[in-house]
Amino acid sequence: MNTVFRLRLLLAVLAPVILALHPATLDAQTQSVRPPQRLPTHTAEKEKINAWTVGLAGGLLEGAPLRLAAEMARVVDDGDNLHVLPIVTRGPTENLNSLLYLRGVDLAIISSDSLDEYKIQFPELRRHVSYLLNLFPSELHVFVRPEIQSLQDLAGKKVNFNTLGTAAAYSGPLIFSRLGVDVVKTFIPHQVALQQMRKGDMAAVVFITSKPVDAFLRGKWEPGFKFLPVTYDSKFEDYYLPAVLEAAEYPALIKPGERISTIAAPTVLVSYNWPAGSNRYQRVARFTDYLFSRVDKLQAAGFDPKWQTINLGATVPGLTRFPVAQEWLERQGRRQQAKQ
């Protein structure tokens, strides 16, 4: 009897422990037969990465547009939510072609007058391309020798337009054609052409870039070397804007108080007009919202000084604004009014 009593007492003591352990044992057994969690497949990971990746055609490796593209990419980066790929191309004059025909390109930095090339072969171009932002003006600099007094004096003489692929190499001949001045065009590095100017072998060089140009600030020029004025009129209204060169920008070449009239070709961030609601449209829309909302970050120290003078509301001749950009500006306008 003592033995039976002891067994019953032992079972009474161990029963709660056995019952407590039993569910855990079952759960462990269930886990041991549960299939392992599957890792994302290559295809799924590829789709995830590409879903919010935006291709931005920037330009030549040494050019300002590519530098601006890289800075935009850095500021709007949001991991898997937005990834911008700046693309090195043959130059800003080729970027529009990349936007229209190259796979994976959603945005491009172009010179506004590059639209002129497509007027005949792509007459509905403006329906396929819209602008997000007027980044900066590229002023026309026509720099000439002392004996040249007017644009007409350059007729039949050697004028350099920098190397092929640059803004000057494309826009310069186009502008001279509109001016009706037929020159002997050369396309060599401007540093070489400037040396030829000193010797009298070159009549002029044409720069189309943001002022001031370093070559004219550092170089020492004999009296008479100068910039020629170019008048802004109806023949430039489609793609260009009026501009001036001033003494404060080129003190060694322009007299105090003097202003040299010229024109400027806007350098523009443009988008392909993807169908509204499509994935490609949504990518550009997200990029636009991020860029406009974070433009103040681009104006901080360490970024290109051009961002300091950016005007989000500046228009671009010949193009309409991307709808999401226009909506963002209108929202900001309403908020400013509400604060007043």
Tab-separated table of N, CA and C in Angstrom, residues 70-127:
chain	number	residue	atom	x	y	z
A	70	ALA	N	24.109	64.136	-61.036
A	70	ALA	CA	24.622	63.352	-59.909
A	70	ALA	C	24.174	63.942	-58.579
A	71	GLU	N	24.136	65.273	-58.490
A	71	GLU	CA	23.716	65.908	-57.241
A	71	GLU	C	22.220	65.703	-56.997
A	72	MET	N	21.422	65.776	-58.041
A	72	MET	CA	19.995	65.486	-57.884
A	72	MET	C	19.785	64.055	-57.419
A	73	ALA	N	20.524	63.122	-58.012
A	73	ALA	CA	20.398	61.717	-57.647
A	73	ALA	C	20.715	61.506	-56.171
A	74	ARG	N	21.722	62.222	-55.672
A	74	ARG	CA	22.107	62.072	-54.271
A	74	ARG	C	21.023	62.593	-53.323
A	75	VAL	N	20.400	63.696	-53.688
A	75	VAL	CA	19.431	64.337	-52.799
A	75	VAL	C	18.084	63.604	-52.770
A	76	VAL	N	17.664	63.062	-53.900
A	76	VAL	CA	16.342	62.413	-53.947
A	76	VAL	C	16.408	60.930	-53.615
A	77	ASP	N	17.594	60.379	-53.425
A	77	ASP	CA	17.731	58.942	-53.173
A	77	ASP	C	16.907	58.512	-51.957
A	78	ASP	N	16.166	57.424	-52.143
A	78	ASP	CA	15.322	56.915	-51.059
A	78	ASP	C	15.316	55.386	-51.067
A	79	GLY	N	16.479	54.812	-51.256
A	79	GLY	CA	16.598	53.360	-51.247
A	79	GLY	C	15.740	52.711	-52.315
A	80	ASP	N	14.956	51.701	-51.897
A	80	ASP	CA	14.084	51.007	-52.849
A	80	ASP	C	12.919	51.874	-53.314
A	81	ASN	N	12.655	52.970	-52.605
A	81	ASN	CA	11.522	53.830	-52.964
A	81	ASN	C	11.833	54.785	-54.112
A	82	LEU	N	13.111	55.100	-54.326
A	82	LEU	CA	13.513	55.936	-55.459
A	82	LEU	C	15.019	55.867	-55.628
A	83	HIS	N	15.425	55.473	-56.820
A	83	HIS	CA	16.846	55.349	-57.138
A	83	HIS	C	17.068	55.965	-58.517
A	84	VAL	N	17.878	57.018	-58.579
A	84	VAL	CA	18.127	57.715	-59.842
A	84	VAL	C	19.506	57.335	-60.367
A	85	LEU	N	19.556	56.961	-61.644
A	85	LEU	CA	20.805	56.596	-62.289
A	85	LEU	C	21.218	57.695	-63.271
A	86	PRO	N	22.193	58.547	-62.928
A	86	PRO	CA	22.709	59.515	-63.902
A	86	PRO	C	23.480	58.768	-64.990
A	87	ILE	N	23.242	59.120	-66.247
A	87	ILE	CA	23.825	58.387	-67.371
A	87	ILE	C	24.776	59.298	-68.145
A	88	VAL	N	25.999	58.819	-68.348
A	88	VAL	CA	26.960	59.538	-69.185
A	88	VAL	C	26.567	59.322	-70.645
A	89	THR	N	26.462	60.412	-71.397
A	89	THR	CA	26.077	60.338	-72.804
A	89	THR	C	27.105	61.062	-73.671
A	90	ARG	N	26.786	61.208	-74.958
A	90	ARG	CA	27.684	61.908	-75.873
A	90	ARG	C	27.614	63.426	-75.706
A	91	GLY	N	26.733	63.907	-74.866
A	91	GLY	CA	26.629	65.344	-74.649
A	91	GLY	C	25.186	65.781	-74.564
A	92	PRO	N	24.956	67.019	-74.086
A	92	PRO	CA	23.586	67.502	-73.893
A	92	PRO	C	22.772	67.545	-75.181
A	93	THR	N	23.451	67.696	-76.316
A	93	THR	CA	22.709	67.722	-77.576
A	93	THR	C	22.206	66.339	-77.966
A	94	GLU	N	22.783	65.279	-77.381
A	94	GLU	CA	22.341	63.908	-77.657
A	94	GLU	C	21.320	63.417	-76.635
A	95	ASN	N	21.159	64.162	-75.560
A	95	ASN	CA	20.301	63.683	-74.480
A	95	ASN	C	18.837	63.587	-74.880
A	96	LEU	N	18.379	64.500	-75.723
A	96	LEU	CA	16.995	64.433	-76.181
A	96	LEU	C	16.776	63.169	-76.998
A	97	ASN	N	17.744	62.824	-77.824
A	97	ASN	CA	17.660	61.593	-78.598
A	97	ASN	C	17.589	60.380	-77.669
A	98	SER	N	18.382	60.398	-76.603
A	98	SER	CA	18.364	59.308	-75.617
A	98	SER	C	16.997	59.203	-74.954
A	99	LEU	N	16.413	60.351	-74.621
A	99	LEU	CA	15.107	60.360	-73.972
A	99	LEU	C	14.029	59.766	-74.876
A	100	LEU	N	14.117	60.069	-76.157
A	100	LEU	CA	13.085	59.629	-77.091
A	100	LEU	C	13.225	58.162	-77.488
A	101	TYR	N	14.461	57.661	-77.536
A	101	TYR	CA	14.654	56.353	-78.164
A	101	TYR	C	15.397	55.315	-77.322
A	102	LEU	N	16.105	55.733	-76.292
A	102	LEU	CA	16.933	54.791	-75.541
A	102	LEU	C	16.148	54.166	-74.396
A	103	ARG	N	16.199	52.840	-74.287
A	103	ARG	CA	15.485	52.142	-73.210
A	103	ARG	C	16.019	52.571	-71.841
A	104	GLY	N	15.114	52.710	-70.888
A	104	GLY	CA	15.508	52.999	-69.515
A	104	GLY	C	15.737	54.455	-69.191
A	105	VAL	N	15.538	55.353	-70.158
A	105	VAL	CA	15.739	56.785	-69.903
A	105	VAL	C	14.378	57.456	-69.700
A	106	ASP	N	14.184	58.046	-68.534
A	106	ASP	CA	12.932	58.733	-68.192
A	106	ASP	C	13.079	60.242	-68.197
A	107	LEU	N	14.296	60.720	-67.920
A	107	LEU	CA	14.579	62.149	-67.795
A	107	LEU	C	15.857	62.484	-68.549
A	108	ALA	N	16.002	63.752	-68.910
A	108	ALA	CA	17.217	64.181	-69.592
A	108	ALA	C	17.464	65.654	-69.317
A	109	ILE	N	18.728	66.045	-69.346
A	109	ILE	CA	19.100	67.452	-69.264
A	109	ILE	C	19.482	67.887	-70.672
A	110	ILE	N	18.755	68.858	-71.211
A	110	ILE	CA	18.966	69.272	-72.598
A	110	ILE	C	19.110	70.782	-72.688
A	111	SER	N	19.619	71.233	-73.818
A	111	SER	CA	19.564	72.647	-74.171
A	111	SER	C	18.246	72.865	-74.904
A	112	SER	N	17.542	73.940	-74.581
A	112	SER	CA	16.204	74.136	-75.123
A	112	SER	C	16.175	74.127	-76.650
A	113	ASP	N	17.245	74.631	-77.288
A	113	ASP	CA	17.217	74.705	-78.744
A	113	ASP	C	17.497	73.371	-79.426
A	114	SER	N	17.791	72.318	-78.656
A	114	SER	CA	17.940	70.997	-79.269
A	114	SER	C	16.619	70.503	-79.838
A	115	LEU	N	15.513	71.126	-79.410
A	115	LEU	CA	14.201	70.786	-79.974
A	115	LEU	C	14.124	71.134	-81.452
A	116	ASP	N	14.936	72.104	-81.871
A	116	ASP	CA	14.872	72.575	-83.249
A	116	ASP	C	15.207	71.472	-84.248
A	117	GLU	N	16.085	70.565	-83.853
A	117	GLU	CA	16.531	69.494	-84.740
A	117	GLU	C	15.397	68.556	-85.123
A	118	TYR	N	14.365	68.502	-84.296
A	118	TYR	CA	13.289	67.524	-84.495
A	118	TYR	C	12.039	68.127	-85.115
A	119	LYS	N	12.092	69.400	-85.469
A	119	LYS	CA	10.888	70.061	-85.976
A	119	LYS	C	10.313	69.356	-87.204
A	120	ILE	N	11.197	68.848	-88.060
A	120	ILE	CA	10.733	68.207	-89.294
A	120	ILE	C	10.501	66.714	-89.089
A	121	GLN	N	11.471	66.003	-88.498
A	121	GLN	CA	11.362	64.556	-88.370
A	121	GLN	C	10.404	64.129	-87.270
A	122	PHE	N	10.112	65.017	-86.290
A	122	PHE	CA	9.237	64.660	-85.178
A	122	PHE	C	8.365	65.874	-84.861
A	123	PRO	N	7.430	66.222	-85.759
A	123	PRO	CA	6.672	67.473	-85.593
A	123	PRO	C	5.809	67.521	-84.334
A	124	GLU	N	5.462	66.364	-83.767
A	124	GLU	CA	4.640	66.342	-82.552
A	124	GLU	C	5.481	66.170	-81.294
A	125	LEU	N	6.750	66.563	-81.386
A	125	LEU	CA	7.676	66.358	-80.272
A	125	LEU	C	7.161	66.950	-78.965
A	126	ARG	N	6.580	68.121	-79.016
A	126	ARG	CA	6.173	68.813	-77.787
A	126	ARG	C	5.073	68.074	-77.047
A	127	ARG	N	4.408	67.163	-77.724
A	127	ARG	CA	3.407	66.332	-77.046
A	127	ARG	C	4.058	65.172	-76.299
